[in-house]
């Protein structure tokens, strides 16, 4: 990071990385990492345990689990199945094993591909609430009898209402035990686009990653536990420029020959270079977001992987 230049990210893992090396201790924040070389999955637990840790990280207290899977965006059904099972494992821990009522909410705009993850996930969820209410739990033929309902509230431009208002009304009427929210996120690093899944028990703030702050969907606002699942599908354009410029600055500083080739830039000290970068980045690029060119197929695959993980966790798929 350069000075106080702020890069938006929804990932707690990246918020932790902003503080430098992995061995740097942050008071009130616990970090655990596990590598599964066979499945090619890297799991990182970030647990923010105190208010001091929350202020430092800029995230609410709670548990954040990040699954990094380099091949998540590839066409490999067996690999995606392994990701679904890993996701289900962590969801079971957060939701609990007992039978309960779960409302699955798909946030985002179905008509904007990078933002369509939530609605697409909901399209593949196996809904059971109406069957149980109508025919009893025996209608599920031995499967775990969670009452699963779903909602796609759309966005304010489509409904004229805050997302929280819609969800809160449904929660008050249907009274679920848990709300499971799925949304597209913004990342700090391009290599995490469509290759990372974050699971959290702290709820979610729709649009926060792209600077469009809406009312939070949390336990405090809904009165029931809220678990969120997100996948980064966009990256701030300024991030790409910032990373490129940082690399250039480091290269210029490391090599006398390249410093000479840099002309006037080679005569700047590091502070001057950083100041120049900040001036270039703001305000021209702070509203631009980039997404991969194959985002259509990627969102389709990843949304199915997440829906399968939810179905497994809730006992609707073996």
PDB file of C-alpha atoms in Angstrom:
ATOM      1  CA  UNK A   1       0.000   0.000   0.000  1.00  0.00           C
ATOM      2  CA  UNK A   2       1.161   3.529  -0.735  1.00  0.00           C
ATOM      3  CA  UNK A   3       0.767   5.920   2.152  1.00  0.00           C
ATOM      4  CA  UNK A   4      -2.894   6.337   2.998  1.00  0.00           C
ATOM      5  CA  UNK A   5      -4.150   5.298  -0.438  1.00  0.00           C
ATOM      6  CA  UNK A   6      -7.327   3.349   0.223  1.00  0.00           C
ATOM      7  CA  UNK A   7      -8.241   0.323  -1.876  1.00  0.00           C
ATOM      8  CA  UNK A   8     -11.694  -1.078  -1.366  1.00  0.00           C
ATOM      9  CA  UNK A   9     -12.012  -4.752  -0.496  1.00  0.00           C
ATOM     10  CA  UNK A  10     -14.732  -6.896   1.030  1.00  0.00           C
ATOM     11  CA  UNK A  11     -12.314  -9.672   2.016  1.00  0.00           C
ATOM     12  CA  UNK A  12     -11.172  -9.794   5.647  1.00  0.00           C
ATOM     13  CA  UNK A  13      -8.090 -11.695   4.461  1.00  0.00           C
ATOM     14  CA  UNK A  14      -7.030  -8.726   2.326  1.00  0.00           C
ATOM     15  CA  UNK A  15      -7.795  -6.270   5.127  1.00  0.00           C
ATOM     16  CA  UNK A  16      -5.371  -8.315   7.238  1.00  0.00           C
ATOM     17  CA  UNK A  17      -2.751  -8.279   4.458  1.00  0.00           C
ATOM     18  CA  UNK A  18      -2.781  -4.476   4.450  1.00  0.00           C
ATOM     19  CA  UNK A  19      -0.769  -4.634   7.683  1.00  0.00           C
ATOM     20  CA  UNK A  20       2.227  -6.284   6.035  1.00  0.00           C
ATOM     21  CA  UNK A  21       3.843  -9.618   6.781  1.00  0.00           C
ATOM     22  CA  UNK A  22       1.730 -12.552   7.982  1.00  0.00           C
ATOM     23  CA  UNK A  23       3.649 -12.800  11.247  1.00  0.00           C
ATOM     24  CA  UNK A  24       2.671  -9.264  12.296  1.00  0.00           C
ATOM     25  CA  UNK A  25       0.331  -9.592  15.276  1.00  0.00           C
ATOM     26  CA  UNK A  26      -2.820  -7.493  15.483  1.00  0.00           C
ATOM     27  CA  UNK A  27      -4.330  -7.245  18.933  1.00  0.00           C
ATOM     28  CA  UNK A  28      -7.757  -8.882  19.045  1.00  0.00           C
ATOM     29  CA  UNK A  29      -7.353 -10.655  15.685  1.00  0.00           C
ATOM     30  CA  UNK A  30      -6.527 -14.346  15.282  1.00  0.00           C
ATOM     31  CA  UNK A  31      -5.414 -15.753  11.923  1.00  0.00           C
ATOM     32  CA  UNK A  32      -5.062 -19.445  11.006  1.00  0.00           C
ATOM     33  CA  UNK A  33      -4.132 -20.838   7.589  1.00  0.00           C
ATOM     34  CA  UNK A  34      -4.451 -24.395   6.290  1.00  0.00           C
ATOM     35  CA  UNK A  35      -3.201 -25.719   2.945  1.00  0.00           C
ATOM     36  CA  UNK A  36      -4.795 -28.759   1.292  1.00  0.00           C
ATOM     37  CA  UNK A  37      -2.308 -29.554  -1.460  1.00  0.00           C
ATOM     38  CA  UNK A  38      -4.310 -32.513  -2.740  1.00  0.00           C
ATOM     39  CA  UNK A  39      -7.473 -30.452  -3.278  1.00  0.00           C
ATOM     40  CA  UNK A  40      -5.533 -27.264  -4.074  1.00  0.00           C
ATOM     41  CA  UNK A  41      -7.526 -25.273  -1.545  1.00  0.00           C
ATOM     42  CA  UNK A  42      -6.069 -22.736   0.872  1.00  0.00           C
ATOM     43  CA  UNK A  43      -8.297 -21.976   3.848  1.00  0.00           C
ATOM     44  CA  UNK A  44      -7.704 -18.917   6.005  1.00  0.00           C
ATOM     45  CA  UNK A  45      -9.597 -18.191   9.220  1.00  0.00           C
ATOM     46  CA  UNK A  46      -9.647 -14.576  10.359  1.00  0.00           C
ATOM     47  CA  UNK A  47     -11.354 -14.227  13.725  1.00  0.00           C
ATOM     48  CA  UNK A  48     -11.864 -10.688  14.998  1.00  0.00           C
ATOM     49  CA  UNK A  49     -12.378 -11.170  18.719  1.00  0.00           C
ATOM     50  CA  UNK A  50     -12.394  -7.658  20.199  1.00  0.00           C
ATOM     51  CA  UNK A  51     -13.657  -4.169  19.394  1.00  0.00           C
ATOM     52  CA  UNK A  52     -10.052  -3.013  19.178  1.00  0.00           C
ATOM     53  CA  UNK A  53      -9.413  -5.629  16.507  1.00  0.00           C
ATOM     54  CA  UNK A  54     -12.588  -4.578  14.687  1.00  0.00           C
ATOM     55  CA  UNK A  55     -11.509  -0.923  14.590  1.00  0.00           C
ATOM     56  CA  UNK A  56      -8.033  -1.851  13.388  1.00  0.00           C
ATOM     57  CA  UNK A  57      -9.315  -4.160  10.646  1.00  0.00           C
ATOM     58  CA  UNK A  58     -12.299  -2.017   9.673  1.00  0.00           C
ATOM     59  CA  UNK A  59     -14.527  -5.094   9.920  1.00  0.00           C
ATOM     60  CA  UNK A  60     -17.149  -6.185  12.507  1.00  0.00           C
ATOM     61  CA  UNK A  61     -16.196  -8.704  15.180  1.00  0.00           C
ATOM     62  CA  UNK A  62     -16.826 -12.272  14.086  1.00  0.00           C
ATOM     63  CA  UNK A  63     -15.470 -15.137  12.012  1.00  0.00           C
ATOM     64  CA  UNK A  64     -14.333 -14.847   8.402  1.00  0.00           C
ATOM     65  CA  UNK A  65     -13.356 -17.986   6.481  1.00  0.00           C
ATOM     66  CA  UNK A  66     -11.716 -17.576   3.085  1.00  0.00           C
ATOM     67  CA  UNK A  67     -11.374 -20.446   0.604  1.00  0.00           C
ATOM     68  CA  UNK A  68      -8.796 -19.729  -2.098  1.00  0.00           C
ATOM     69  CA  UNK A  69      -9.059 -22.129  -5.020  1.00  0.00           C
ATOM     70  CA  UNK A  70      -6.966 -21.207  -8.091  1.00  0.00           C
ATOM     71  CA  UNK A  71      -8.992 -23.450 -10.408  1.00  0.00           C
ATOM     72  CA  UNK A  72     -12.421 -22.323  -9.223  1.00  0.00           C
ATOM     73  CA  UNK A  73     -12.988 -20.423 -12.458  1.00  0.00           C
ATOM     74  CA  UNK A  74     -12.017 -23.450 -14.603  1.00  0.00           C
ATOM     75  CA  UNK A  75     -14.321 -26.053 -16.136  1.00  0.00           C
ATOM     76  CA  UNK A  76     -13.628 -29.036 -13.890  1.00  0.00           C
ATOM     77  CA  UNK A  77     -16.720 -30.644 -12.357  1.00  0.00           C
ATOM     78  CA  UNK A  78     -14.780 -32.882  -9.969  1.00  0.00           C
ATOM     79  CA  UNK A  79     -12.808 -29.912  -8.627  1.00  0.00           C
ATOM     80  CA  UNK A  80     -15.965 -27.834  -8.223  1.00  0.00           C
ATOM     81  CA  UNK A  81     -17.552 -30.693  -6.292  1.00  0.00           C
ATOM     82  CA  UNK A  82     -14.626 -30.655  -3.862  1.00  0.00           C
ATOM     83  CA  UNK A  83     -15.101 -26.909  -3.371  1.00  0.00           C
ATOM     84  CA  UNK A  84     -18.825 -27.440  -2.742  1.00  0.00           C
ATOM     85  CA  UNK A  85     -18.062 -30.056  -0.088  1.00  0.00           C
ATOM     86  CA  UNK A  86     -15.480 -27.792   1.587  1.00  0.00           C
ATOM     87  CA  UNK A  87     -17.972 -24.921   1.595  1.00  0.00           C
ATOM     88  CA  UNK A  88     -20.658 -27.206   3.056  1.00  0.00           C
ATOM     89  CA  UNK A  89     -18.279 -28.284   5.839  1.00  0.00           C
ATOM     90  CA  UNK A  90     -17.796 -24.688   7.018  1.00  0.00           C
ATOM     91  CA  UNK A  91     -21.470 -23.779   6.571  1.00  0.00           C
ATOM     92  CA  UNK A  92     -22.558 -26.674   8.792  1.00  0.00           C
ATOM     93  CA  UNK A  93     -20.324 -25.361  11.551  1.00  0.00           C
ATOM     94  CA  UNK A  94     -21.841 -21.893  11.332  1.00  0.00           C
ATOM     95  CA  UNK A  95     -25.475 -22.891  10.803  1.00  0.00           C
ATOM     96  CA  UNK A  96     -25.476 -25.891  13.128  1.00  0.00           C
ATOM     97  CA  UNK A  97     -26.541 -29.489  12.668  1.00  0.00           C
ATOM     98  CA  UNK A  98     -30.094 -29.289  14.031  1.00  0.00           C
ATOM     99  CA  UNK A  99     -33.072 -28.976  11.701  1.00  0.00           C
ATOM    100  CA  UNK A 100     -34.187 -25.369  11.351  1.00  0.00           C
ATOM    101  CA  UNK A 101     -35.710 -22.788   9.058  1.00  0.00           C
ATOM    102  CA  UNK A 102     -33.255 -21.095   6.673  1.00  0.00           C
ATOM    103  CA  UNK A 103     -33.984 -18.121   4.427  1.00  0.00           C
ATOM    104  CA  UNK A 104     -31.516 -17.927   1.506  1.00  0.00           C
ATOM    105  CA  UNK A 105     -31.215 -14.409   0.069  1.00  0.00           C
ATOM    106  CA  UNK A 106     -29.546 -13.693  -3.269  1.00  0.00           C
ATOM    107  CA  UNK A 107     -28.373 -10.082  -3.365  1.00  0.00           C
ATOM    108  CA  UNK A 108     -27.521  -8.234  -6.558  1.00  0.00           C
ATOM    109  CA  UNK A 109     -28.837  -7.379  -9.991  1.00  0.00           C
ATOM    110  CA  UNK A 110     -29.604 -10.345 -12.229  1.00  0.00           C
ATOM    111  CA  UNK A 111     -29.224  -8.112 -15.318  1.00  0.00           C
ATOM    112  CA  UNK A 112     -25.620  -7.104 -14.510  1.00  0.00           C
ATOM    113  CA  UNK A 113     -23.424 -10.183 -14.844  1.00  0.00           C
ATOM    114  CA  UNK A 114     -20.721  -9.384 -12.231  1.00  0.00           C
ATOM    115  CA  UNK A 115     -23.514  -8.612  -9.759  1.00  0.00           C
ATOM    116  CA  UNK A 116     -25.709 -11.607 -10.642  1.00  0.00           C
ATOM    117  CA  UNK A 117     -24.042 -14.171  -8.363  1.00  0.00           C
ATOM    118  CA  UNK A 118     -26.682 -14.039  -5.602  1.00  0.00           C
ATOM    119  CA  UNK A 119     -29.752 -14.411  -7.853  1.00  0.00           C
ATOM    120  CA  UNK A 120     -28.070 -17.225  -9.812  1.00  0.00           C
ATOM    121  CA  UNK A 121     -27.225 -19.143  -6.625  1.00  0.00           C
ATOM    122  CA  UNK A 122     -30.816 -18.914  -5.419  1.00  0.00           C
ATOM    123  CA  UNK A 123     -32.023 -20.323  -8.763  1.00  0.00           C
ATOM    124  CA  UNK A 124     -30.312 -23.639  -7.900  1.00  0.00           C
ATOM    125  CA  UNK A 125     -31.298 -23.918  -4.230  1.00  0.00           C
ATOM    126  CA  UNK A 126     -33.642 -26.786  -3.352  1.00  0.00           C
ATOM    127  CA  UNK A 127     -36.607 -25.098  -1.682  1.00  0.00           C
ATOM    128  CA  UNK A 128     -38.502 -27.167   0.918  1.00  0.00           C
ATOM    129  CA  UNK A 129     -40.494 -24.840   3.175  1.00  0.00           C
ATOM    130  CA  UNK A 130     -43.717 -25.071   1.164  1.00  0.00           C
ATOM    131  CA  UNK A 131     -43.483 -28.880   0.983  1.00  0.00           C
ATOM    132  CA  UNK A 132     -42.954 -29.265   4.724  1.00  0.00           C
ATOM    133  CA  UNK A 133     -45.779 -26.830   5.494  1.00  0.00           C
ATOM    134  CA  UNK A 134     -48.119 -28.652   3.131  1.00  0.00           C
ATOM    135  CA  UNK A 135     -47.204 -32.330   3.592  1.00  0.00           C
ATOM    136  CA  UNK A 136     -45.008 -32.531   6.688  1.00  0.00           C
ATOM    137  CA  UNK A 137     -41.372 -33.544   7.034  1.00  0.00           C
ATOM    138  CA  UNK A 138     -42.055 -37.022   5.629  1.00  0.00           C
ATOM    139  CA  UNK A 139     -42.343 -35.389   2.189  1.00  0.00           C
ATOM    140  CA  UNK A 140     -38.541 -35.069   2.058  1.00  0.00           C
ATOM    141  CA  UNK A 141     -38.118 -38.858   2.034  1.00  0.00           C
ATOM    142  CA  UNK A 142     -35.463 -39.129   4.696  1.00  0.00           C
ATOM    143  CA  UNK A 143     -33.443 -36.040   3.777  1.00  0.00           C
ATOM    144  CA  UNK A 144     -32.643 -33.513   6.472  1.00  0.00           C
ATOM    145  CA  UNK A 145     -35.866 -31.584   6.984  1.00  0.00           C
ATOM    146  CA  UNK A 146     -34.648 -27.999   7.071  1.00  0.00           C
ATOM    147  CA  UNK A 147     -37.327 -25.530   6.025  1.00  0.00           C
ATOM    148  CA  UNK A 148     -35.571 -23.740   3.168  1.00  0.00           C
ATOM    149  CA  UNK A 149     -37.067 -20.635   1.571  1.00  0.00           C
ATOM    150  CA  UNK A 150     -35.482 -18.061  -0.723  1.00  0.00           C
ATOM    151  CA  UNK A 151     -35.684 -14.436  -1.763  1.00  0.00           C
ATOM    152  CA  UNK A 152     -34.149 -12.288  -4.508  1.00  0.00           C
ATOM    153  CA  UNK A 153     -34.906  -8.702  -3.412  1.00  0.00           C
ATOM    154  CA  UNK A 154     -33.318  -7.001  -6.418  1.00  0.00           C
ATOM    155  CA  UNK A 155     -31.658  -3.593  -6.161  1.00  0.00           C
ATOM    156  CA  UNK A 156     -33.013  -0.175  -5.260  1.00  0.00           C
ATOM    157  CA  UNK A 157     -33.072   0.984  -8.890  1.00  0.00           C
ATOM    158  CA  UNK A 158     -35.498  -1.869  -9.648  1.00  0.00           C
ATOM    159  CA  UNK A 159     -37.682  -1.763  -6.530  1.00  0.00           C
ATOM    160  CA  UNK A 160     -37.383   1.748  -5.083  1.00  0.00           C
ATOM    161  CA  UNK A 161     -36.833   0.138  -1.685  1.00  0.00           C
ATOM    162  CA  UNK A 162     -33.807  -0.564   0.469  1.00  0.00           C
ATOM    163  CA  UNK A 163     -32.771  -4.218   0.293  1.00  0.00           C
ATOM    164  CA  UNK A 164     -32.931  -4.350   4.089  1.00  0.00           C
ATOM    165  CA  UNK A 165     -36.557  -3.185   4.077  1.00  0.00           C
ATOM    166  CA  UNK A 166     -37.604  -6.072   1.827  1.00  0.00           C
ATOM    167  CA  UNK A 167     -35.636  -8.719   3.713  1.00  0.00           C
ATOM    168  CA  UNK A 168     -36.788  -7.430   7.088  1.00  0.00           C
ATOM    169  CA  UNK A 169     -40.418  -7.651   6.016  1.00  0.00           C
ATOM    170  CA  UNK A 170     -39.994 -11.254   4.854  1.00  0.00           C
ATOM    171  CA  UNK A 171     -38.104 -12.203   8.022  1.00  0.00           C
ATOM    172  CA  UNK A 172     -40.826 -10.725  10.252  1.00  0.00           C
ATOM    173  CA  UNK A 173     -43.486 -12.666   8.351  1.00  0.00           C
ATOM    174  CA  UNK A 174     -41.739 -16.037   7.833  1.00  0.00           C
ATOM    175  CA  UNK A 175     -39.614 -16.039  11.033  1.00  0.00           C
ATOM    176  CA  UNK A 176     -36.575 -18.090   9.870  1.00  0.00           C
ATOM    177  CA  UNK A 177     -33.977 -19.302  12.364  1.00  0.00           C
ATOM    178  CA  UNK A 178     -31.080 -18.250  10.099  1.00  0.00           C
ATOM    179  CA  UNK A 179     -30.660 -15.939   7.116  1.00  0.00           C
ATOM    180  CA  UNK A 180     -28.045 -16.989   4.545  1.00  0.00           C
ATOM    181  CA  UNK A 181     -27.027 -14.112   2.247  1.00  0.00           C
ATOM    182  CA  UNK A 182     -25.081 -14.475  -1.017  1.00  0.00           C
ATOM    183  CA  UNK A 183     -23.492 -11.500  -2.753  1.00  0.00           C
ATOM    184  CA  UNK A 184     -20.762 -10.515  -5.215  1.00  0.00           C
ATOM    185  CA  UNK A 185     -17.752  -8.814  -3.622  1.00  0.00           C
ATOM    186  CA  UNK A 186     -14.872  -6.523  -4.571  1.00  0.00           C
ATOM    187  CA  UNK A 187     -11.277  -7.714  -4.170  1.00  0.00           C
ATOM    188  CA  UNK A 188      -7.943  -5.990  -3.596  1.00  0.00           C
ATOM    189  CA  UNK A 189      -5.994  -8.442  -5.734  1.00  0.00           C
ATOM    190  CA  UNK A 190      -6.831  -9.517  -9.282  1.00  0.00           C
ATOM    191  CA  UNK A 191      -5.668 -13.100  -8.688  1.00  0.00           C
ATOM    192  CA  UNK A 192      -8.557 -13.569  -6.243  1.00  0.00           C
ATOM    193  CA  UNK A 193     -11.263 -12.644  -8.762  1.00  0.00           C
ATOM    194  CA  UNK A 194     -13.713 -15.556  -9.113  1.00  0.00           C
ATOM    195  CA  UNK A 195     -11.226 -17.824  -7.306  1.00  0.00           C
ATOM    196  CA  UNK A 196     -12.096 -17.012  -3.706  1.00  0.00           C
ATOM    197  CA  UNK A 197     -15.105 -17.668  -1.468  1.00  0.00           C
ATOM    198  CA  UNK A 198     -15.590 -15.833   1.814  1.00  0.00           C
ATOM    199  CA  UNK A 199     -17.958 -17.140   4.497  1.00  0.00           C
ATOM    200  CA  UNK A 200     -18.772 -14.941   7.473  1.00  0.00           C
ATOM    201  CA  UNK A 201     -21.118 -14.881  10.466  1.00  0.00           C
ATOM    202  CA  UNK A 202     -21.154 -11.063  10.591  1.00  0.00           C
ATOM    203  CA  UNK A 203     -23.740 -10.390   7.888  1.00  0.00           C
ATOM    204  CA  UNK A 204     -23.090  -8.094   4.937  1.00  0.00           C
ATOM    205  CA  UNK A 205     -23.355  -4.498   3.745  1.00  0.00           C
ATOM    206  CA  UNK A 206     -24.641  -4.559   0.129  1.00  0.00           C
ATOM    207  CA  UNK A 207     -22.581  -2.450  -2.270  1.00  0.00           C
ATOM    208  CA  UNK A 208     -19.883  -1.560   0.268  1.00  0.00           C
ATOM    209  CA  UNK A 209     -17.097  -2.983  -1.886  1.00  0.00           C
ATOM    210  CA  UNK A 210     -17.852  -0.547  -4.706  1.00  0.00           C
ATOM    211  CA  UNK A 211     -18.504   2.431  -2.431  1.00  0.00           C
ATOM    212  CA  UNK A 212     -22.300   2.189  -2.681  1.00  0.00           C
ATOM    213  CA  UNK A 213     -23.108   1.854   1.000  1.00  0.00           C
ATOM    214  CA  UNK A 214     -26.525   0.467   1.916  1.00  0.00           C
ATOM    215  CA  UNK A 215     -27.998  -0.517   5.255  1.00  0.00           C
ATOM    216  CA  UNK A 216     -26.318  -3.582   6.718  1.00  0.00           C
ATOM    217  CA  UNK A 217     -28.002  -6.991   6.711  1.00  0.00           C
ATOM    218  CA  UNK A 218     -26.891  -8.227  10.113  1.00  0.00           C
ATOM    219  CA  UNK A 219     -28.124  -9.944  13.236  1.00  0.00           C
ATOM    220  CA  UNK A 220     -28.668  -6.532  14.805  1.00  0.00           C
ATOM    221  CA  UNK A 221     -30.921  -5.297  11.983  1.00  0.00           C
ATOM    222  CA  UNK A 222     -32.864  -8.539  11.381  1.00  0.00           C
ATOM    223  CA  UNK A 223     -32.993 -10.077  14.859  1.00  0.00           C
ATOM    224  CA  UNK A 224     -31.736 -13.500  13.643  1.00  0.00           C
ATOM    225  CA  UNK A 225     -28.237 -14.853  12.837  1.00  0.00           C
ATOM    226  CA  UNK A 226     -27.004 -13.790   9.393  1.00  0.00           C
ATOM    227  CA  UNK A 227     -24.361 -15.805   7.540  1.00  0.00           C
ATOM    228  CA  UNK A 228     -22.905 -14.414   4.333  1.00  0.00           C
ATOM    229  CA  UNK A 229     -21.212 -16.039   1.355  1.00  0.00           C
ATOM    230  CA  UNK A 230     -19.396 -13.901  -1.184  1.00  0.00           C
ATOM    231  CA  UNK A 231     -17.161 -14.219  -4.223  1.00  0.00           C
ATOM    232  CA  UNK A 232     -15.131 -11.272  -5.575  1.00  0.00           C
ATOM    233  CA  UNK A 233     -16.125 -10.558  -9.173  1.00  0.00           C
ATOM    234  CA  UNK A 234     -14.766  -7.008  -9.567  1.00  0.00           C
ATOM    235  CA  UNK A 235     -11.598  -5.126  -8.682  1.00  0.00           C
ATOM    236  CA  UNK A 236     -11.129  -1.374  -8.327  1.00  0.00           C
ATOM    237  CA  UNK A 237      -9.410  -0.056 -11.479  1.00  0.00           C
ATOM    238  CA  UNK A 238      -7.200   2.115  -9.291  1.00  0.00           C
ATOM    239  CA  UNK A 239      -5.904  -1.078  -7.669  1.00  0.00           C
ATOM    240  CA  UNK A 240      -4.474  -2.285 -10.977  1.00  0.00           C
ATOM    241  CA  UNK A 241      -2.772   1.055 -11.599  1.00  0.00           C
ATOM    242  CA  UNK A 242      -1.539   1.227  -8.020  1.00  0.00           C
ATOM    243  CA  UNK A 243      -0.018  -2.266  -8.138  1.00  0.00           C
ATOM    244  CA  UNK A 244       1.656  -1.564 -11.483  1.00  0.00           C
ATOM    245  CA  UNK A 245       3.110   1.715 -10.277  1.00  0.00           C
ATOM    246  CA  UNK A 246       4.334   0.116  -7.060  1.00  0.00           C
ATOM    247  CA  UNK A 247       6.183  -2.518  -9.086  1.00  0.00           C
ATOM    248  CA  UNK A 248       7.710   0.192 -11.237  1.00  0.00           C
ATOM    249  CA  UNK A 249       8.815   2.203  -8.207  1.00  0.00           C
ATOM    250  CA  UNK A 250      10.437  -0.865  -6.649  1.00  0.00           C
ATOM    251  CA  UNK A 251      12.199  -1.708  -9.917  1.00  0.00           C
ATOM    252  CA  UNK A 252      13.501   1.845 -10.298  1.00  0.00           C
ATOM    253  CA  UNK A 253      14.754   1.866  -6.733  1.00  0.00           C
ATOM    254  CA  UNK A 254      16.466  -1.517  -7.143  1.00  0.00           C
ATOM    255  CA  UNK A 255      18.403  -0.848 -10.333  1.00  0.00           C
ATOM    256  CA  UNK A 256      20.782   2.047 -11.035  1.00  0.00           C
ATOM    257  CA  UNK A 257      20.636   1.424 -14.794  1.00  0.00           C
ATOM    258  CA  UNK A 258      16.829   1.382 -14.913  1.00  0.00           C
ATOM    259  CA  UNK A 259      16.760   4.454 -12.684  1.00  0.00           C
ATOM    260  CA  UNK A 260      18.779   6.294 -15.307  1.00  0.00           C
ATOM    261  CA  UNK A 261      16.440   5.093 -18.053  1.00  0.00           C
ATOM    262  CA  UNK A 262      13.523   6.439 -16.055  1.00  0.00           C
ATOM    263  CA  UNK A 263      14.469  10.011 -16.915  1.00  0.00           C
ATOM    264  CA  UNK A 264      12.881  12.563 -14.588  1.00  0.00           C
ATOM    265  CA  UNK A 265      11.038   9.836 -12.675  1.00  0.00           C
ATOM    266  CA  UNK A 266      14.385   8.291 -11.792  1.00  0.00           C
ATOM    267  CA  UNK A 267      15.376  11.448  -9.919  1.00  0.00           C
ATOM    268  CA  UNK A 268      12.356  11.333  -7.583  1.00  0.00           C
ATOM    269  CA  UNK A 269      12.765   9.876  -4.124  1.00  0.00           C
ATOM    270  CA  UNK A 270      10.272   7.288  -2.901  1.00  0.00           C
ATOM    271  CA  UNK A 271       8.053   9.817  -1.115  1.00  0.00           C
ATOM    272  CA  UNK A 272       7.811  11.942  -4.275  1.00  0.00           C
ATOM    273  CA  UNK A 273       6.962   8.886  -6.366  1.00  0.00           C
ATOM    274  CA  UNK A 274       4.226   7.873  -3.934  1.00  0.00           C
ATOM    275  CA  UNK A 275       2.779  11.373  -3.975  1.00  0.00           C
ATOM    276  CA  UNK A 276       2.736  11.343  -7.776  1.00  0.00           C
ATOM    277  CA  UNK A 277       0.896   8.003  -7.802  1.00  0.00           C
ATOM    278  CA  UNK A 278      -1.755   9.286  -5.378  1.00  0.00           C
ATOM    279  CA  UNK A 279      -2.339  12.343  -7.549  1.00  0.00           C
ATOM    280  CA  UNK A 280      -2.685  10.166 -10.650  1.00  0.00           C
ATOM    281  CA  UNK A 281      -5.160   7.807  -8.993  1.00  0.00           C
ATOM    282  CA  UNK A 282      -7.519  10.389  -7.560  1.00  0.00           C
ATOM    283  CA  UNK A 283     -10.123  11.306  -8.569  1.00  0.00           C
ATOM    284  CA  UNK A 284     -10.131   9.922 -12.112  1.00  0.00           C
ATOM    285  CA  UNK A 285     -10.141   6.176 -11.380  1.00  0.00           C
ATOM    286  CA  UNK A 286     -11.950   5.940  -8.061  1.00  0.00           C
ATOM    287  CA  UNK A 287     -15.322   5.040  -9.625  1.00  0.00           C
ATOM    288  CA  UNK A 288     -14.125   2.477 -12.179  1.00  0.00           C
ATOM    289  CA  UNK A 289     -14.304  -1.282 -11.579  1.00  0.00           C
ATOM    290  CA  UNK A 290     -12.945  -4.074 -13.733  1.00  0.00           C
ATOM    291  CA  UNK A 291     -14.177  -7.620 -14.243  1.00  0.00           C
ATOM    292  CA  UNK A 292     -12.729 -10.555 -16.271  1.00  0.00           C
ATOM    293  CA  UNK A 293     -13.880 -10.877 -19.882  1.00  0.00           C
ATOM    294  CA  UNK A 294     -15.211 -14.419 -19.266  1.00  0.00           C
ATOM    295  CA  UNK A 295     -17.334 -13.309 -16.298  1.00  0.00           C
ATOM    296  CA  UNK A 296     -20.563 -14.687 -17.832  1.00  0.00           C
ATOM    297  CA  UNK A 297     -19.395 -18.311 -17.821  1.00  0.00           C
ATOM    298  CA  UNK A 298     -17.475 -17.871 -14.582  1.00  0.00           C
ATOM    299  CA  UNK A 299     -20.457 -16.573 -12.610  1.00  0.00           C
ATOM    300  CA  UNK A 300     -22.582 -19.389 -14.020  1.00  0.00           C
ATOM    301  CA  UNK A 301     -20.104 -22.057 -12.846  1.00  0.00           C
ATOM    302  CA  UNK A 302     -19.263 -20.512  -9.485  1.00  0.00           C
ATOM    303  CA  UNK A 303     -22.913 -19.849  -8.609  1.00  0.00           C
ATOM    304  CA  UNK A 304     -23.714 -23.516  -9.218  1.00  0.00           C
ATOM    305  CA  UNK A 305     -20.759 -24.576  -7.043  1.00  0.00           C
ATOM    306  CA  UNK A 306     -21.999 -22.395  -4.184  1.00  0.00           C
ATOM    307  CA  UNK A 307     -25.597 -23.582  -4.525  1.00  0.00           C
ATOM    308  CA  UNK A 308     -24.416 -27.199  -4.409  1.00  0.00           C
ATOM    309  CA  UNK A 309     -22.446 -26.416  -1.254  1.00  0.00           C
ATOM    310  CA  UNK A 310     -25.534 -24.912   0.358  1.00  0.00           C
ATOM    311  CA  UNK A 311     -27.689 -27.858  -0.693  1.00  0.00           C
ATOM    312  CA  UNK A 312     -25.152 -30.284   0.794  1.00  0.00           C
ATOM    313  CA  UNK A 313     -24.879 -28.309   4.030  1.00  0.00           C
ATOM    314  CA  UNK A 314     -28.651 -28.167   4.446  1.00  0.00           C
ATOM    315  CA  UNK A 315     -29.052 -31.890   3.772  1.00  0.00           C
ATOM    316  CA  UNK A 316     -30.742 -31.641   0.383  1.00  0.00           C
ATOM    317  CA  UNK A 317     -27.893 -33.204  -1.570  1.00  0.00           C
ATOM    318  CA  UNK A 318     -25.538 -36.069  -0.743  1.00  0.00           C
TER     319      UNK A 318
END
